[in-house]
């Protein structure tokens, strides 16, 4: 058996892979070959300056004389005063869905607890009536939560969904990030958009 | 004698006030706000006094308060004396370089000839180069004395870059000096009363080389390799805080003002309006009497000069927010292989033209 040094490999008649005649080496265009005009820098720098100055002057004129009727095209959101309306696909912090009676839809099956990759969920199950389970305590540690949405995906009762809430996640004390069932409950109407979205995207796996 | 003293002190106070009191704090705001406007953002607008934000101008004030009350930190192993000395060596040349820049011409006021320049030195432009050379020490000392790797690398890069670019900068100006036949900035300014004798028409290549080298001397983007936030934390002033830190900033901004002033004086007609001679300006204001006319002409000239300076500050800011940083070897190659030969060629062609004319 031949050793695979480069020399012997090239000398051997055995074709490996696509023959070199077909596989033409592609010339990678990395634009290292600047033209003389580009090498002079000055013209290209002026071209760049024109682009930025154009933005500058258009914005300055719009700033000094705001065009009547339509707003200036600024994409900045003044955060605490203005808030974005997030799309239903956004995975904010998970919340529990309440039924019409205001009780959690959760049946404390423990799938989400088992599924959670960050071990953020812990459930204490109890029985309302014989054979009817409910979560006595449902604790979600948002300091551990990674917002993966597996709990929502695995839940057979649509009882936990990712909401569009993202505030209140900055706390000085980690214990304040541990949310109890009462803090997590949301009426079904509030998470309607997300529920519709979830039904659509997970419909493939619904049996 | 007393009148001379009063005149000198008034001029010094004016320039010092304009530079340190107006340009230095405002430029910190301009840098943020201009970049924001250029990038379709809004920029600094949160600091307010009683709900009144003044388009973010109070941010300079807030910065000043913050930096004045901050701890003045010196690293354990740092050489304390040089660590303290470095920001001063950086800042003083930046302020002092403005002394020879004329911000107006000569005016007859109440039988006294007012000459709007602090020091009309015979060596003129050489003084600017001398102080630019001195500013290198501030940077290098800051980098060396901090006893930090980032600072040392920044200082090394600064010394190499600034010394290299000084050569090309000096050579780029010699062509202009040959054409004008004087080193005095006041005389160079006076010659440019004729619009077609402006430096930019006589030495366009010299202008481009000088501008490039000046930005490199000031260590601003695209030549900010001594600072290089993405590589060296903050380069030579990594280990500085509080007032010393802001002194490096002020030095940078004031050098920018000085560069703009020197460029205006050398290449863009100093205090002159295009096609308007001093005599014309005086005759326009003649109804105000001889003294009033001179005073009004003086004010107009000062305003024109600082308008031009502001334009060049704007241009430098725009360049700073448009271009990416050069790599270290590219900076060196650009200086020694492009700018230096180019300035030598420019020099010989200028010499030939001056000889044959």
XYZ file of C-alpha atoms in Angstrom:
564
model
C 0.000 0.000 0.000
C 1.276 3.378 -0.953
C 1.858 6.003 1.600
C -0.200 9.098 1.042
C 2.533 11.632 0.530
C 1.710 14.309 -2.001
C 4.348 13.171 -4.466
C 3.231 9.566 -4.741
C -0.372 10.565 -4.862
C 0.172 12.744 -7.871
C 2.229 10.045 -9.587
C -0.388 7.316 -9.119
C -2.814 6.688 -11.931
C -5.763 6.072 -9.631
C -8.364 8.765 -9.998
C -9.611 10.062 -6.723
C -12.704 12.213 -6.786
C -13.578 14.400 -9.736
C -10.916 14.531 -12.460
C -8.933 17.747 -12.528
C -9.882 18.397 -16.155
C -13.531 18.747 -15.180
C -12.927 20.459 -11.889
C -11.317 23.669 -13.015
C -9.785 25.587 -10.166
C -12.061 28.520 -9.549
C -10.377 31.865 -9.286
C -11.371 33.388 -6.011
C -12.027 37.065 -6.532
C -10.936 38.673 -3.303
C -10.562 42.052 -4.953
C -6.969 42.318 -3.856
C -6.230 43.695 -7.296
C -7.384 47.249 -6.808
C -7.362 49.465 -9.822
C -5.035 52.445 -9.894
C -8.010 54.707 -9.273
C -8.856 52.782 -6.102
C -5.214 52.710 -5.019
C -5.195 56.496 -5.031
C -7.646 56.298 -2.099
C -8.693 59.935 -2.387
C -11.491 59.415 -4.906
C -12.845 56.392 -3.063
C -12.701 58.205 0.264
C -14.611 61.099 -1.264
C -17.178 58.607 -2.559
C -17.612 57.250 0.955
C -17.838 60.744 2.377
C -20.556 61.621 -0.124
C -22.682 58.712 1.101
C -22.376 59.623 4.765
C -22.741 63.365 4.176
C -25.879 62.715 2.141
C -27.417 60.964 5.120
C -26.168 63.726 7.385
C -27.666 66.569 5.377
C -30.968 64.835 4.643
C -31.371 64.100 8.346
C -30.261 67.579 9.380
C -32.757 69.233 7.043
C -35.454 66.910 8.289
C -34.407 67.742 11.826
C -34.454 71.512 11.393
C -37.484 71.692 9.078
C -39.592 68.620 9.854
C -41.650 67.849 6.758
C -45.317 68.492 7.491
C -47.657 65.530 7.500
C -45.321 62.590 7.409
C -42.877 61.681 10.135
C -39.151 61.602 9.646
C -37.712 58.182 8.971
C -36.083 57.392 12.283
C -36.104 53.833 13.485
C -35.230 54.562 17.085
C -37.808 53.552 19.694
C -37.719 55.718 22.806
C -37.861 52.656 25.031
C -39.499 53.426 28.345
C -41.976 55.797 26.701
C -42.558 53.819 23.529
C -42.735 50.077 23.229
C -42.623 47.766 20.287
C -45.583 45.538 19.534
C -43.928 42.180 19.347
C -44.964 39.527 16.841
C -46.566 36.299 18.193
C -43.423 34.401 17.226
C -41.498 36.283 19.934
C -40.553 34.073 22.873
C -40.865 36.215 25.958
C -41.124 34.793 29.438
C -43.369 31.731 29.814
C -46.784 32.218 31.444
C -49.496 29.865 32.588
C -52.848 30.023 30.826
C -55.914 30.358 33.014
C -59.296 28.959 32.085
C -62.599 30.819 32.333
C -62.772 30.190 36.078
C -59.348 31.730 36.579
C -57.753 28.424 37.481
C -54.637 27.153 35.730
C -55.333 24.837 32.817
C -52.314 22.866 33.932
C -52.911 19.291 35.039
C -49.522 18.924 36.682
C -48.431 16.099 34.406
C -44.834 17.227 34.881
C -43.829 17.031 31.218
C -42.550 20.580 31.141
C -40.633 20.043 34.355
C -39.042 16.958 32.858
C -38.403 18.641 29.496
C -36.948 21.887 30.788
C -33.225 21.889 29.830
C -32.403 24.461 32.491
C -34.446 22.874 35.313
C -36.296 26.126 35.736
C -39.693 24.606 36.430
C -40.709 22.779 39.562
C -44.224 21.545 40.157
C -45.900 20.315 43.320
C -48.918 18.327 42.177
C -52.093 17.700 44.160
C -55.575 16.262 43.537
C -58.749 18.317 43.428
C -60.989 15.291 43.070
C -59.944 11.659 42.728
C -58.042 11.421 39.438
C -58.086 15.156 38.789
C -54.640 16.646 39.267
C -53.732 20.277 39.559
C -50.505 22.113 40.400
C -50.540 23.099 44.025
C -47.384 25.051 43.416
C -45.908 25.922 40.044
C -42.535 27.640 40.395
C -40.666 29.077 37.450
C -37.138 30.368 38.063
C -36.647 33.011 35.384
C -33.025 33.309 36.424
C -32.551 29.849 34.954
C -35.041 29.943 32.097
C -33.385 29.988 28.668
C -36.558 30.892 26.728
C -36.296 27.821 24.515
C -40.043 27.208 24.488
C -39.785 23.440 25.018
C -42.326 23.618 27.862
C -44.856 25.185 25.535
C -44.074 22.663 22.832
C -44.458 19.666 25.112
C -47.547 20.802 27.006
C -50.543 18.630 26.075
C -53.078 21.091 27.508
C -51.769 24.391 26.048
C -51.403 25.433 29.638
C -48.003 27.121 29.375
C -47.091 29.480 26.542
C -44.364 31.964 25.787
C -45.791 35.453 26.173
C -44.617 38.743 24.711
C -43.628 40.022 28.156
C -39.988 40.954 28.541
C -39.998 43.457 31.368
C -39.248 42.870 35.027
C -36.407 40.507 34.243
C -33.715 42.791 35.629
C -33.681 42.431 39.406
C -31.080 43.133 42.021
C -31.958 39.925 43.846
C -32.137 36.548 42.156
C -34.870 35.377 44.500
C -37.181 37.919 42.923
C -36.832 36.147 39.607
C -38.550 33.064 41.032
C -42.160 33.382 39.917
C -44.996 31.515 41.609
C -48.181 30.229 40.010
C -50.190 33.313 40.959
C -47.681 35.615 39.249
C -47.617 33.482 36.130
C -51.354 33.107 35.506
C -52.723 35.018 32.532
C -56.287 34.946 31.143
C -56.581 33.050 27.906
C -57.583 36.156 25.933
C -54.254 37.747 26.609
C -52.243 34.985 24.983
C -54.676 34.332 22.134
C -52.273 35.396 19.383
C -49.509 33.178 20.657
C -51.892 30.214 21.058
C -53.053 30.563 17.462
C -49.466 30.752 16.320
C -48.428 27.754 18.382
C -51.301 25.664 17.034
C -50.184 26.483 13.513
C -46.472 25.792 13.881
C -46.825 22.687 16.053
C -49.801 21.264 14.126
C -47.439 18.860 12.406
C -46.796 17.059 15.668
C -50.308 17.229 17.084
C -51.843 13.770 17.131
C 3.209 99.074 27.082
C 0.144 98.570 29.218
C -1.995 98.625 26.084
C 0.192 95.926 24.518
C -0.228 93.800 27.586
C -4.000 94.252 27.624
C -4.200 93.415 23.930
C -2.118 90.256 24.353
C -4.069 89.097 27.386
C -7.367 89.774 25.631
C -6.273 87.745 22.603
C -4.993 84.885 24.742
C -8.192 84.822 26.773
C -10.283 84.887 23.598
C -8.466 81.955 21.995
C -8.288 80.036 25.254
C -11.981 80.650 25.879
C -12.992 79.635 22.384
C -10.848 76.497 22.433
C -11.254 75.201 25.959
C -14.599 76.758 26.764
C -16.479 76.282 23.499
C -14.801 73.811 21.172
C -13.615 71.217 23.702
C -16.977 70.566 25.416
C -19.081 71.075 22.290
C -16.997 68.706 20.191
C -17.691 65.861 22.598
C -21.357 66.443 21.930
C -20.834 66.992 18.197
C -19.002 63.703 17.886
C -21.962 61.787 19.295
C -24.698 63.771 17.660
C -23.106 63.963 14.234
C -22.463 60.249 14.142
C -26.075 59.691 15.169
C -27.459 61.977 12.477
C -25.175 60.368 9.910
C -26.330 56.880 10.831
C -30.070 57.733 10.929
C -30.087 57.555 14.707
C -31.143 60.154 17.245
C -28.133 60.363 19.532
C -27.637 61.813 22.969
C -30.864 63.447 24.156
C -31.555 62.195 27.676
C -29.674 64.507 30.036
C -32.045 67.311 30.960
C -32.409 70.203 33.352
C -36.057 70.564 34.424
C -37.213 68.639 31.380
C -35.261 70.877 29.013
C -32.748 68.826 27.051
C -31.261 71.398 24.599
C -30.805 68.686 21.939
C -28.480 66.728 24.198
C -26.047 69.537 24.978
C -26.261 68.837 28.695
C -24.511 65.530 28.114
C -21.214 67.446 27.950
C -22.024 68.972 31.314
C -22.998 65.619 32.771
C -19.776 64.121 31.419
C -17.724 66.882 32.983
C -19.387 66.399 36.388
C -18.958 62.656 36.188
C -15.299 62.799 35.210
C -14.423 65.457 37.771
C -15.900 63.437 40.607
C -14.386 60.150 39.492
C -11.530 58.459 41.291
C -8.135 59.421 39.932
C -6.690 55.969 39.509
C -2.984 55.210 39.137
C -1.968 51.568 38.627
C 0.154 49.974 41.329
C 3.359 49.536 39.373
C 2.983 52.656 37.311
C 5.620 55.321 37.363
C 3.473 57.852 39.145
C 5.333 60.990 38.112
C 5.276 60.282 34.385
C 1.786 58.874 34.605
C 0.626 62.233 35.932
C 2.846 64.237 33.600
C 1.747 62.549 30.357
C -1.741 64.090 30.009
C -0.295 67.547 30.570
C 2.349 67.002 27.906
C -0.457 65.946 25.586
C -2.789 68.811 26.353
C -0.430 71.774 26.576
C 0.931 71.573 23.005
C -2.607 71.152 21.721
C -3.630 74.428 23.371
C -0.352 76.239 22.709
C -0.196 75.408 19.003
C -3.031 77.825 18.344
C -0.843 80.750 19.424
C 0.629 81.405 15.997
C -2.573 80.941 14.015
C -3.945 84.315 12.888
C -7.702 84.497 13.326
C -7.952 87.892 11.638
C -5.860 90.482 9.845
C -4.574 93.918 10.900
C -7.021 96.617 11.933
C -6.686 100.310 12.827
C -8.740 100.783 15.980
C -8.558 104.105 17.884
C -5.123 104.850 16.438
C -3.810 101.454 17.471
C -2.904 98.651 15.153
C -4.609 95.500 16.318
C -3.048 92.354 15.004
C -5.222 89.308 15.525
C -2.600 86.713 16.323
C -1.182 85.885 19.735
C 2.437 85.415 18.668
C 3.526 86.421 15.188
C 6.671 84.300 15.119
C 9.124 84.430 12.232
C 9.446 80.646 12.287
C 5.651 80.418 12.063
C 4.614 77.000 10.866
C 7.743 75.357 12.298
C 6.374 76.155 15.740
C 3.322 74.001 14.995
C 5.579 71.120 13.970
C 7.697 71.569 17.077
C 4.633 71.321 19.290
C 3.268 68.385 17.291
C 6.562 66.659 17.972
C 6.223 67.429 21.664
C 2.718 65.938 21.756
C 4.257 62.598 20.779
C 6.015 62.519 24.159
C 2.709 62.747 25.991
C 1.351 59.733 24.180
C 4.511 57.674 24.485
C 4.976 58.518 28.163
C 1.355 57.660 28.897
C 1.775 54.316 27.225
C 5.086 53.523 28.855
C 4.410 54.741 32.393
C 1.098 52.908 32.839
C 2.908 49.573 33.169
C 0.179 47.873 31.183
C 0.642 45.810 28.049
C -2.168 47.496 26.178
C -0.857 50.917 27.016
C 2.681 50.022 26.073
C 1.587 48.647 22.705
C -0.461 51.788 22.137
C 2.483 53.973 23.039
C 4.807 52.036 20.744
C 2.417 52.315 17.862
C 1.894 55.988 18.587
C 5.603 56.732 18.568
C 6.152 54.917 15.281
C 3.115 56.437 13.612
C 3.515 60.003 14.798
C 7.228 60.210 14.052
C 6.714 58.750 10.586
C 3.905 61.055 9.656
C 5.742 64.120 10.894
C 8.271 63.605 8.101
C 5.662 63.531 5.356
C 3.746 66.390 6.971
C 6.802 68.615 7.079
C 7.659 67.882 3.460
C 4.090 68.490 2.288
C 4.168 72.043 3.625
C 7.549 73.024 2.143
C 6.027 73.331 -1.327
C 3.557 75.877 -0.031
C 6.283 77.769 1.811
C 8.297 77.910 -1.411
C 5.338 79.336 -3.303
C 4.502 81.956 -0.692
C 8.113 82.683 0.230
C 7.416 83.050 3.935
C 7.047 80.968 7.059
C 4.864 83.490 8.866
C 1.246 82.393 8.991
C 0.079 86.024 9.108
C 1.822 86.770 5.809
C 0.578 83.555 4.244
C -2.915 84.578 5.312
C -2.516 88.074 3.930
C -1.343 86.771 0.532
C -4.545 84.738 0.245
C -6.649 87.869 0.009
C -6.602 87.076 -3.718
C -8.952 84.125 -4.185
C -6.761 82.580 -6.884
C -3.744 82.580 -4.572
C -5.426 80.257 -2.059
C -3.224 77.367 -1.074
C -5.681 74.768 -2.309
C -5.254 76.048 -5.899
C -1.488 76.353 -5.662
C -0.817 73.090 -3.796
C -3.761 70.663 -4.112
C -1.537 67.609 -3.613
C 0.123 69.288 -0.667
C -3.282 69.838 0.874
C -4.274 66.183 0.604
C -0.956 65.013 2.041
C -1.051 67.555 4.823
C -4.640 66.722 5.763
C -3.888 62.980 5.812
C -0.759 63.440 7.902
C -2.522 65.835 10.257
C -5.290 63.320 10.940
C -2.628 60.665 11.468
C -0.763 62.980 13.849
C -3.979 63.439 15.777
C -4.387 59.641 16.038
C -7.988 59.755 14.863
C -9.744 57.217 12.680
C -8.691 56.010 10.106
C -5.279 56.268 11.797
C -6.277 55.456 15.374
C -4.008 52.436 15.761
C -2.463 53.788 18.998
C -5.960 53.845 20.481
C -7.573 50.919 18.647
C -10.553 50.160 20.885
C -11.105 46.766 19.313
C -7.505 45.666 19.837
C -5.909 47.558 22.718
C -8.861 48.422 24.988
C -8.138 52.151 24.773
C -4.495 52.069 23.745
C -2.153 54.451 25.476
C -4.764 55.857 27.872
C -6.222 52.561 29.030
C -5.058 53.122 32.598
C -6.340 56.666 32.931
C -9.507 57.796 34.611
C -11.261 60.932 35.672
C -9.729 64.280 34.839
C -6.539 62.850 33.320
C -8.602 60.772 30.943
C -10.609 63.770 29.801
C -7.368 65.682 29.257
C -6.405 63.198 26.536
C -9.817 63.666 25.025
C -9.518 67.425 25.161
C -6.066 67.218 23.625
C -7.512 65.204 20.759
C -10.350 67.662 20.176
C -8.142 70.726 20.478
C -5.619 69.229 18.083
C -8.507 68.792 15.703
C -9.354 72.483 16.073
C -5.707 73.430 15.555
C -5.429 71.252 12.475
C -8.545 72.861 11.066
C -7.180 76.327 11.851
C -3.812 75.581 10.247
C -5.456 74.056 7.167
C -7.723 77.090 6.890
C -4.787 79.451 7.188
C -2.511 77.618 4.798
C -4.897 76.391 2.138
C -8.298 78.037 2.421
C -7.719 81.750 2.520
C -7.414 82.211 6.287
C -9.862 84.921 7.386
C -10.765 86.080 3.857
C -14.104 85.735 2.109
C -13.602 84.689 -1.541
C -13.439 87.679 -3.927
C -13.737 90.149 -1.046
C -10.614 92.137 -0.219
C -10.030 93.823 3.109
C -10.458 97.247 1.498
C -13.845 96.246 0.070
C -14.962 95.005 3.466
C -13.926 98.286 5.083
C -15.729 100.321 2.422
C -18.941 98.358 2.977
C -18.908 99.246 6.653
C -17.751 102.839 6.011
C -21.045 104.370 7.324
C -20.079 103.153 10.802
C -17.105 105.512 10.908
C -13.439 104.455 10.624
C -13.318 102.766 14.025
C -16.712 101.109 13.656
C -15.864 99.892 10.166
C -12.612 98.355 11.397
C -14.371 96.712 14.327
C -17.135 95.310 12.102
C -14.606 94.067 9.545
C -12.697 92.428 12.370
C -15.801 90.651 13.626
C -16.706 89.498 10.119
C -13.186 88.166 9.572
C -13.174 86.318 12.878
C -16.584 84.844 12.090
C -15.435 83.759 8.625
C -12.296 82.207 10.061
C -14.170 80.203 12.673
C -16.824 79.195 10.143
C -14.060 77.707 8.011
C -12.545 76.042 11.061
C -15.943 74.561 11.914
C -16.265 73.220 8.398
C -12.950 71.417 8.656
C -13.871 70.044 12.058
C -17.064 68.752 10.464
C -15.019 67.222 7.653
C -12.689 65.467 10.098
C -15.652 64.163 12.051
C -17.257 62.897 8.858
C -14.031 61.144 7.885
C -13.852 59.660 11.377
C -17.346 58.203 11.103
C -17.015 57.065 7.499
C -13.774 55.146 7.220
C -12.603 51.941 8.897
C -9.241 51.750 10.589
C -6.066 51.004 8.645
C -3.993 48.051 9.711
C -0.649 48.877 11.319
C 1.432 47.800 8.328
C -0.911 49.661 5.999
C -0.439 52.843 7.994
C 3.332 52.525 7.770
C 3.271 51.598 4.087
C 1.005 54.509 3.309
C 3.379 56.917 5.008
C 6.739 55.711 3.729
C 5.774 54.333 0.338
C 3.006 56.667 -0.748
C 2.875 59.972 1.089
C 6.606 60.552 1.431
C 7.487 59.953 -2.266
C 4.393 61.870 -3.294
C 5.372 64.857 -1.185
C 8.927 64.709 -2.572
C 7.587 64.663 -6.138
C 5.262 67.519 -5.269
C 8.222 69.381 -3.811
C 10.416 68.951 -6.879
C 7.658 69.945 -9.284
C 6.901 73.012 -7.171
C 10.593 73.874 -7.104
C 10.808 73.558 -10.876
C 7.788 75.793 -11.397
C 9.045 78.370 -8.911
C 12.468 78.351 -10.622
C 11.161 78.688 -14.173
C 8.531 81.311 -13.435
